[in-house]
Coordinates of C-alpha atoms and ligand atoms in Angstrom, one line a residue:
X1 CA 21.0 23.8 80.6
X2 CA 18.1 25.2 78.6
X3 CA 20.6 28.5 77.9
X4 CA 21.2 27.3 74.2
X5 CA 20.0 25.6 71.6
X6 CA 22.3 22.6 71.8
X7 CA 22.4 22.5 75.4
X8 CA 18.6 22.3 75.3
X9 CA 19.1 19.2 73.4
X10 CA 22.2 17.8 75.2
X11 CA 19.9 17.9 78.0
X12 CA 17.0 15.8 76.4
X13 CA 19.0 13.1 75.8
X14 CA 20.6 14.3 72.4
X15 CA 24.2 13.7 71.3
X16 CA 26.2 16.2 69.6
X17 CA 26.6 14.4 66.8
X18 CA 22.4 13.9 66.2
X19 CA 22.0 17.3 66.8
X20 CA 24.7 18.3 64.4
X21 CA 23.6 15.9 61.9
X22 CA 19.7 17.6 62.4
X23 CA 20.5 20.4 62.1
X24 CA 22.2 20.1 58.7
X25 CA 19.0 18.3 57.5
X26 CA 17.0 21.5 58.7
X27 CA 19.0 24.1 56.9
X28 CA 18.6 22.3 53.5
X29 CA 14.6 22.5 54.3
X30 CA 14.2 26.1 54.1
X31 CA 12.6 26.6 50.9
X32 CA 10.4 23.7 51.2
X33 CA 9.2 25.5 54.9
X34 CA 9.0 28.5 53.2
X35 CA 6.1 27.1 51.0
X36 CA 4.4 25.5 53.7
X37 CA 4.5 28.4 55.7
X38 CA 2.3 29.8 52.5
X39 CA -0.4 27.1 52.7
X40 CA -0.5 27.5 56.1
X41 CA -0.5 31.3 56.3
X42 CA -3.5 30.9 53.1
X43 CA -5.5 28.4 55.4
X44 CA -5.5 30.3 58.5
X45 CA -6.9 33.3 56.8
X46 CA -9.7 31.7 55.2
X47 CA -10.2 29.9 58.8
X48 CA -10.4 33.6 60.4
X49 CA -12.8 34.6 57.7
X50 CA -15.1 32.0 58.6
X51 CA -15.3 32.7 62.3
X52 CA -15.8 36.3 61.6
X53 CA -18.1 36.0 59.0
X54 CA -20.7 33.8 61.3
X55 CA -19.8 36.7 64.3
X56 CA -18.1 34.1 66.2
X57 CA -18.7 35.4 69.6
X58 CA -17.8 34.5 73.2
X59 CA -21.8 33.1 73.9
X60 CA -21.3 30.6 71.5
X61 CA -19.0 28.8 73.9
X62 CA -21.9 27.7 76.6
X63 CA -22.3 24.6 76.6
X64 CA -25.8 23.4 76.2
X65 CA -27.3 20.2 77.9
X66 CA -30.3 17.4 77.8
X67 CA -32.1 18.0 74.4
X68 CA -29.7 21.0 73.6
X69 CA -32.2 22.9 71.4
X70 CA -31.7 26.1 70.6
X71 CA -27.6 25.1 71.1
X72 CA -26.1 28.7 69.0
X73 CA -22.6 27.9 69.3
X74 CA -23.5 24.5 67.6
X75 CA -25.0 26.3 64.6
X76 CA -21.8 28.7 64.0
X77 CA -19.4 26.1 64.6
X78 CA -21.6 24.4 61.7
X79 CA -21.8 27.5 59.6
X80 CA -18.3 27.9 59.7
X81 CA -17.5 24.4 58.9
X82 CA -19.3 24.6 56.0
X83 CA -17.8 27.9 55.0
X84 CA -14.4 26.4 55.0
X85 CA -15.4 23.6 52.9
X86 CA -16.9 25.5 50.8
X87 CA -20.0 23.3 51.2
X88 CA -23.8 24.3 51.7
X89 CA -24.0 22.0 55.3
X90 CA -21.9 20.7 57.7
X91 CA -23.0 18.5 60.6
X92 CA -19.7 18.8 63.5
X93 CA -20.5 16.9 66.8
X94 CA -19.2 15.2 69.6
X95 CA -21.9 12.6 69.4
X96 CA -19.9 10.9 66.4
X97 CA -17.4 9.1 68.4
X98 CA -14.7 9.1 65.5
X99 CA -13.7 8.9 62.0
X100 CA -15.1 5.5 61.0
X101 CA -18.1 6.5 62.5
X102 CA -18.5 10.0 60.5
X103 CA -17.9 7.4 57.6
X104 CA -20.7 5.4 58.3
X105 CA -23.1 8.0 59.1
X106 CA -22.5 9.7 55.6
X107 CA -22.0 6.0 53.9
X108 CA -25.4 4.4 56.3
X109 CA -28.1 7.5 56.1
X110 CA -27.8 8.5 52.2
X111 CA -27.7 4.7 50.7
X112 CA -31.1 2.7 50.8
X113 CA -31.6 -1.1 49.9
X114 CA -31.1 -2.2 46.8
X115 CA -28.0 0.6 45.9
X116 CA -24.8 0.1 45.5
X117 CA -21.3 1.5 46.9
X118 CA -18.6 1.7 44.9
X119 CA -14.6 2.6 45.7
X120 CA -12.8 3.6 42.6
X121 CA -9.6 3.5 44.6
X122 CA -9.0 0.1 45.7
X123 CA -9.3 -1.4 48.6
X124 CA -10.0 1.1 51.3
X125 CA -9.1 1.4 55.4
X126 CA -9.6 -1.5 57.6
X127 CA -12.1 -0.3 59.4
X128 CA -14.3 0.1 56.5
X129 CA -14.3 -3.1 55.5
X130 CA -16.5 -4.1 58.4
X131 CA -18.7 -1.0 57.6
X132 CA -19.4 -2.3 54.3
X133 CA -19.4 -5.8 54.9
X134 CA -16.4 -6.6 52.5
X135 CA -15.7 -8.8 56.1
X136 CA -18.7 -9.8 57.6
X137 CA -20.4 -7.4 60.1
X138 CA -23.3 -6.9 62.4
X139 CA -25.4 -3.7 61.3
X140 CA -22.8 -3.4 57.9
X141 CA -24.6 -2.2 55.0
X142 CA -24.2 -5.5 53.5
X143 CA -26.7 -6.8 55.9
X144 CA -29.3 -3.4 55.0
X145 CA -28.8 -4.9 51.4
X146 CA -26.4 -2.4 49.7
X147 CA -24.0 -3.9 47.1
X148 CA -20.0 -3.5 46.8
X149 CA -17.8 -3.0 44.1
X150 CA -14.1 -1.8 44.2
X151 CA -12.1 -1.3 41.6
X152 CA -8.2 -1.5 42.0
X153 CA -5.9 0.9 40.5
X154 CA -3.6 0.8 38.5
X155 CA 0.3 -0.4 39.4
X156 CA 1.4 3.4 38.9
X157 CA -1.1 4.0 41.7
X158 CA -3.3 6.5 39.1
X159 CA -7.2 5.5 38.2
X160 CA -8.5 2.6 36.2
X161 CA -11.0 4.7 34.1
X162 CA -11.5 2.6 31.9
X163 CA -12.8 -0.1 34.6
X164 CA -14.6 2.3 36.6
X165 CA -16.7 3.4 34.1
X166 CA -17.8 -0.4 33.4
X167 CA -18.0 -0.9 37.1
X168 CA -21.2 1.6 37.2
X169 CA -24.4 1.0 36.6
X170 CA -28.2 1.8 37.5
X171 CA -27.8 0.5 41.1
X172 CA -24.4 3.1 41.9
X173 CA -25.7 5.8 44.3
X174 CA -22.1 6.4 46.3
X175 CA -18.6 6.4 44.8
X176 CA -16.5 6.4 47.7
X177 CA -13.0 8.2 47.3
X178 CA -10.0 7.9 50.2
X179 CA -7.9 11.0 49.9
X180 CA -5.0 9.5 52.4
X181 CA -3.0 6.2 51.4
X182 CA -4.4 5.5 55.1
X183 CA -1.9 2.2 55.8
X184 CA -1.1 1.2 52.3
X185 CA 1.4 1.9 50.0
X186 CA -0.3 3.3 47.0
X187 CA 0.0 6.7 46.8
X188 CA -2.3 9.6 48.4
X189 CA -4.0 11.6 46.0
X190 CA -3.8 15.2 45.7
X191 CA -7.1 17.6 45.5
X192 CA -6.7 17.8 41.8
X193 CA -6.2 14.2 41.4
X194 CA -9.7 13.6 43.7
X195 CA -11.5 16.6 41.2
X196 CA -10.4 15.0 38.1
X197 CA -11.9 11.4 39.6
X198 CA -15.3 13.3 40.2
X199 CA -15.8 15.2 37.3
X200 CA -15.2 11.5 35.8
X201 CA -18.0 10.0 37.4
X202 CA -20.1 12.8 37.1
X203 CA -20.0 12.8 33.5
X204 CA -21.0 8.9 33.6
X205 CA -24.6 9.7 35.6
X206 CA -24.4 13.5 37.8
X207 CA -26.1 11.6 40.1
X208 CA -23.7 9.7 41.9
X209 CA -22.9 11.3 45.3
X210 CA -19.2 11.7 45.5
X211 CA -17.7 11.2 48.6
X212 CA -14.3 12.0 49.9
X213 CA -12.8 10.3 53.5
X214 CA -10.6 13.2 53.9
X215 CA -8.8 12.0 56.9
X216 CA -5.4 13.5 57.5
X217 CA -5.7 15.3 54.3
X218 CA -7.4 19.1 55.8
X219 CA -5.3 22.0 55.4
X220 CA -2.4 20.3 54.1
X221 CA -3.4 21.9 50.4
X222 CA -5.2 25.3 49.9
X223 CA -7.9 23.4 48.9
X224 CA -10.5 20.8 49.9
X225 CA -12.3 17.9 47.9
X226 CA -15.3 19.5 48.0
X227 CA -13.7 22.3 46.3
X228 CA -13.4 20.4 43.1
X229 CA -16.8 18.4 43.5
X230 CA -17.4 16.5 46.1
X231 CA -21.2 16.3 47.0
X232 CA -19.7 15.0 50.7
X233 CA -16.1 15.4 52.7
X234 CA -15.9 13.5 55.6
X235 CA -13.2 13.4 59.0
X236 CA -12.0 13.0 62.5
X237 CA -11.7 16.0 65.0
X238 CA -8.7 13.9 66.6
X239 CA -7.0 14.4 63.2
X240 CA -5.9 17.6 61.2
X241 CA -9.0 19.8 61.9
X242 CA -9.6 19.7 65.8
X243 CA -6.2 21.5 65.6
X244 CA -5.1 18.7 68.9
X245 CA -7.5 20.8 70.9
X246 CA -11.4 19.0 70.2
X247 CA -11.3 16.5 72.8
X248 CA -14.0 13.8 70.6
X249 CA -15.6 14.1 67.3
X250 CA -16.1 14.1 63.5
X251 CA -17.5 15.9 60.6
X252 CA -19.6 15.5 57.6
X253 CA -19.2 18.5 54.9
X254 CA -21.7 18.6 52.0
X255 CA -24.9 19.1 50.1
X256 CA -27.4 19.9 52.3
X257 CA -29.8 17.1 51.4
X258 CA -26.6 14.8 52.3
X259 CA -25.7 16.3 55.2
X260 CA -29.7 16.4 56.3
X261 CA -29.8 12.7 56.4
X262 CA -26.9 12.2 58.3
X263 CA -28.1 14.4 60.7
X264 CA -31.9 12.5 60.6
X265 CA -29.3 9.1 61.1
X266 CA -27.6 10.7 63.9
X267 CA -30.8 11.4 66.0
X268 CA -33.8 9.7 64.6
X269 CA -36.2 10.6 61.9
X270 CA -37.8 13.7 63.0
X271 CA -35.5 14.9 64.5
X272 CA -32.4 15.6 62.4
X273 CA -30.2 18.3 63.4
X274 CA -32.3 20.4 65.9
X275 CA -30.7 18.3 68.7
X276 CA -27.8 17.3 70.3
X277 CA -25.9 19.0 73.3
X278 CA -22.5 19.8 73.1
X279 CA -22.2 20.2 76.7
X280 CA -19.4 22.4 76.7
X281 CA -17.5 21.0 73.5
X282 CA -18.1 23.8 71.5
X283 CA -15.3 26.6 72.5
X284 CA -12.5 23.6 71.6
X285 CA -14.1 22.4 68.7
X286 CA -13.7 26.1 67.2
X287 CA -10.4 27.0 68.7
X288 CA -9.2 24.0 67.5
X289 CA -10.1 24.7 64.1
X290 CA -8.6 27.7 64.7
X291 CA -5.4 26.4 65.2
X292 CA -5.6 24.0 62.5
X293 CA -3.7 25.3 59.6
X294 CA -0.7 25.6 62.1
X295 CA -0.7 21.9 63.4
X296 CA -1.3 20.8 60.0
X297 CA 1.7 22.3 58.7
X298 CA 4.1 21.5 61.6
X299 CA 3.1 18.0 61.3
X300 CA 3.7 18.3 57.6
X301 CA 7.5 20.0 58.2
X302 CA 8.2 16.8 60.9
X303 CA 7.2 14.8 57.9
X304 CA 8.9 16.6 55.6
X305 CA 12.0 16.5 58.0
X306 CA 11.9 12.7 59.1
X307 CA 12.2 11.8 55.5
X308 CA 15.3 13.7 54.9
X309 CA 16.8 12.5 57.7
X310 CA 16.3 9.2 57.5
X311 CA 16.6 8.8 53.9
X312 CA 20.2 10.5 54.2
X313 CA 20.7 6.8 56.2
X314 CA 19.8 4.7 53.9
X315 CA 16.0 3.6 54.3
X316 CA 13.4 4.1 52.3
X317 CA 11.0 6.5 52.8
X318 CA 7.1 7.2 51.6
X319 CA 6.2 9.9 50.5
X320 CA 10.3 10.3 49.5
X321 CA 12.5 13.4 50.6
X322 CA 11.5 15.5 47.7
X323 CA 7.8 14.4 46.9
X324 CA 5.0 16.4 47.3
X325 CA 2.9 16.2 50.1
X326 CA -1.2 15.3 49.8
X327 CA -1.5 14.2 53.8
X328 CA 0.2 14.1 57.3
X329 CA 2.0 10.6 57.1
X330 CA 5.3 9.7 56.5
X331 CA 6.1 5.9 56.4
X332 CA 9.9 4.4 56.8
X333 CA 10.9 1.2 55.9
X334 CA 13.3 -0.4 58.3
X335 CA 13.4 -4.3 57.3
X336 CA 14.4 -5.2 60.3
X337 CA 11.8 -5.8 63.9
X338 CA 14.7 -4.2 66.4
X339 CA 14.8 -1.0 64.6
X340 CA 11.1 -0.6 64.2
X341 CA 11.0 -1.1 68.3
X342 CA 13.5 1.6 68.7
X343 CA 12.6 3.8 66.1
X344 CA 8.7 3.9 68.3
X345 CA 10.5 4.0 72.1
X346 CA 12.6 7.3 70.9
X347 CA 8.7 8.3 69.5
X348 CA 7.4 7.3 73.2
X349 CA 9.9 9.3 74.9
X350 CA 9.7 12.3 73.2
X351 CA 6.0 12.6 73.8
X352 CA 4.4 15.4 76.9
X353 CA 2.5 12.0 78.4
X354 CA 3.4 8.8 79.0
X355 CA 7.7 9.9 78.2
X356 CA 8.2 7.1 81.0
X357 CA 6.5 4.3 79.6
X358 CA 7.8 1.7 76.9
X359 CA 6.2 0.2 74.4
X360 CA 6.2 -3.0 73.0
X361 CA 4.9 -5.0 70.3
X362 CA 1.5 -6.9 71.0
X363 CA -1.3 -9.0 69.5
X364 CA -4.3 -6.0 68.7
X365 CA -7.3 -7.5 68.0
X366 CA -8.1 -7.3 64.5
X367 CA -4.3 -7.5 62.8
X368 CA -3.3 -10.5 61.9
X369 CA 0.4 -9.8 63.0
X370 CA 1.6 -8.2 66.6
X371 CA 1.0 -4.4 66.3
X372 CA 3.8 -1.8 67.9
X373 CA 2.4 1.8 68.8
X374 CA 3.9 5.2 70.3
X375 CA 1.9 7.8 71.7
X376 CA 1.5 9.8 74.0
X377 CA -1.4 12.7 73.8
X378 CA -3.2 14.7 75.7
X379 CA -6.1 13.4 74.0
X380 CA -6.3 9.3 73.9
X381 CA -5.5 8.2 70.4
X382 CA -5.3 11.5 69.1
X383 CA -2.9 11.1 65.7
X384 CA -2.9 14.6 65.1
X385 CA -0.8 14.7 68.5
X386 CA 2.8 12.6 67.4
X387 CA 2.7 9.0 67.3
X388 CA 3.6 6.2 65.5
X389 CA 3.0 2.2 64.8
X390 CA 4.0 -0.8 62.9
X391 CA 2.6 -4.1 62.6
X392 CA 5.5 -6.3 62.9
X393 CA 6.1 -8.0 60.0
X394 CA 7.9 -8.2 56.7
X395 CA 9.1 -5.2 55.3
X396 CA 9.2 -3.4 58.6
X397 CA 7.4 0.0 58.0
X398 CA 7.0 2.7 60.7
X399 CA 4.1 4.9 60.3
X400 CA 4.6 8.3 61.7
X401 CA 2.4 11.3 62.0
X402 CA 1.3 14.4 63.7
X403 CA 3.1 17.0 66.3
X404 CA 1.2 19.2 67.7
X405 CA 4.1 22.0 66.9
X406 CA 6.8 21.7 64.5
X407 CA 9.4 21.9 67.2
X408 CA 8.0 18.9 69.0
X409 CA 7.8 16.8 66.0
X410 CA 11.4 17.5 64.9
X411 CA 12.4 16.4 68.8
X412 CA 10.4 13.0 68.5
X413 CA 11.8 12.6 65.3
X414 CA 15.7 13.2 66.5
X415 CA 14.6 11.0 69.7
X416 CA 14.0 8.5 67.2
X417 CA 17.3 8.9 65.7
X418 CA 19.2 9.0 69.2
X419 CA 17.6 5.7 70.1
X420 CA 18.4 3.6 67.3
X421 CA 22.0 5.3 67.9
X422 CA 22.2 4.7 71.7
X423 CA 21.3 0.4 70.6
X424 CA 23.7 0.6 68.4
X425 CA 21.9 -0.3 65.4
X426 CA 23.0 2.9 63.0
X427 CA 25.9 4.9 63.1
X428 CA 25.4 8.8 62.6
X429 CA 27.9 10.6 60.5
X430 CA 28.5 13.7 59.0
Ligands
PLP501 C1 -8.1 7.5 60.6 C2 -8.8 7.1 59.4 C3 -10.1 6.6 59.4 C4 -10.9 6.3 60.6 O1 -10.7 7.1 61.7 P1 -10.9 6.6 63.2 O2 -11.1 7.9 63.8 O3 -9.7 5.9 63.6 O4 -12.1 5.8 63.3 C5 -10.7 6.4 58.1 N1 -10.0 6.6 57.0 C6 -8.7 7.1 57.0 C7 -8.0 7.2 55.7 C8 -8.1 7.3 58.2 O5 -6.8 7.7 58.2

């Protein structure tokens, strides 16, 4: 069954005509591949440097417990963050439980009373709202007494100089600067974009600490935020740089007196970055890093490839077919609840866990419509693993991501395709 390529996929449930029809968007991909394959091939290098600059060595994968001073494989795995991001400190630990929570750290240990945030990009992701206070929030920094300003961008999605500059003052300490369009619809920025932003502010007062949410957004270019700038990069390990493998996590990248107070907010004053067991974390944390560059850029080709496709049928993808790509996600619009559903039950069943299981739409706390998600990792809620969701509403937009290998993104992607098929909702032609 498994003797040829299109038996392989007769037998998981694809038709001839899907598969034919895939395989024709594939082909015209190559040259596109071909440059990923480049960034990727780029990244992985300067990964390998890292480890083997910091003499990476089997010891450094004991995991350490209680206190967990004197914890060596948590001071490479640091070293080599920072290397990567080109930074003078990185703080990398399981004891941030996720992304929003590496955001606050960095947001929470280097504002004080009386300063004030500011997001030159709009409104950013939900979950920071509560962090700052934007919705009221026990413990936001609204209640510590820092201030909030955003400033919207444009309608071609580029920066409002002109207001941003008015918008700081005395009081700025933190400009805070989304890399990924997260779950709106402006547009993500690229590196360049993000350096241009900085050295904008930093000409206004040098002082301003820029800092850069970079989540979904690592490895996908040959460089990083704080590349061009940025005093503070910030991310999940379930995302793009714990390579699918670190089973918790986040990171901070960045100066060293930010990074030191993050680590002081971590622990406790004192303290700082001297403690913290990684009981047995570290040897996934750094192979997953290692296989970062890879995962990035398979995700990026199932991206790449589920916009072809299902532009080629009529709906309207973001980024489009031909756009270039500053992060993991791939939206499609579907205007219409049934295909959504079926669009995420051919995600579900294409996924190594949970193939068996169907999802439906439901009330999530916190959305003020009914929520549909597919997933199905071996690490719970992990988007760098494939998955996808939509609230349910008006206009109807999947949000796809991840793969832990190109091949299994392309097969959750034609799963997708075969379900809508199979309820008869499109027709595949060639
Ligand atoms: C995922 C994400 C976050 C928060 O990450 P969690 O791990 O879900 O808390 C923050 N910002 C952006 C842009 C994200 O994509």
């Amino acid at each position: 069954m498994f003797d040829s390529l299109e038996n392989a996929y007769q037998a998981m449930g694809i038709s001839k005509e899907v598969f034919d029809f895939c395989q024709r968007i594939e082909v015209s991909l190559e040259e596109r591949f071909r440059a990923i394959d480049k960034i990727t091939e780029c990244n992985q290098l300067k990964v390998l440097n890292a480890m083997q600059k910091h003499h990476l060595a089997e010891a450094h994968f004991a995991p350490t417990t209680g206190y967990g001073y004197n914890d060596i494989g948590r001071e490479t795995l640091e070293k080599v963050y920072a290397d990567i991001f080109g930074t003078e400190a990185a703080l990398v630990r399981p004891q941030i439980t996720c992304g929003t929570h590496a955001l606050y750290l960095a947001l929470s240990s280097n504002l004080r009373p009386g300063d004030e945030l500011i997001s030159p990009v709009g409104k950013p992701y939900d979950t920071m709202e509560e962090i700052i206070g934007i919705r009221p929030s026990r413990c936001s920094l609204a209640e510590y007494g820092v201030s909030y300003r955003q400033v919207e961008l444009l309608p071609d999605g580029t920066f409002d100089y002109e207001k941003i500059r008015n918008s700081i003052s005395d009081k700025t300490k933190i400009a805070a600067i989304q890399r990924s369009k997260g779950y709106l619809t402006r547009p993500t920025f690229s590196v360049g974009q993000i350096g241009e932003l900085i050295a904008f502010i930093k000409q206004i007062n040098p002082d301003i600490i820029c800092m850069v949410d970079n989540c979904y957004g690592e490895f996908v270019e040959l460089k990083e935020p704080s590349n061009v700038g940025a005093d503070m990069v910030v991310g999940s390990l379930i995302k793009n740089p714990g390579g699918g493998l670190a089973p918790i996590g986040g990171y901070i990248c960045g100066t060293k007196e930010c990074v030191e107070n993050a680590y002081y907010r971590l622990t406790a004053p004192g303290l700082g970055g001297e403690v913290g067991a990684t009981l047995g974390t570290n040897k996934d944390f750094l192979q997953g890093l290692f296989m970062a560059p890879q995962v990035v850029g398979g995700a990026l080709k199932g991206a790449i490839f589920a916009a072809n496709l299902y532009e080629k049928l009529g709906f309207s993808c973001v980024p489009d077919s031909k756009e270039s790509r500053y992060d993991i996600i791939q939206a499609v619009t579907f205007h219409d609840p049934q295909k959504v559903i079926a669009f995420c039950e051919g995600i579900q069943y294409a996924a190594p866990v949970d193939s068996h299981v169907t999802p439906t739409p439901w009330a999530m706390p916190g959305y003020d419509s009914d929520v549909i998600m597919a997933a199905g990792a071996f690490i719970s809620g992990a988007s760098i693993e494939l998955s996808a969701d939509a609230p349910m509403h008006e206009p109807y937009t999947v949000y796809f991501q991840g793969g832990l290998s190109y091949h299994h993104a392309k097969f959750g992607i034609m799963k997708s395709l075969a379900q809508l098929e199979k309820k008869g909702l499109i027709k595949v032609f060639l």
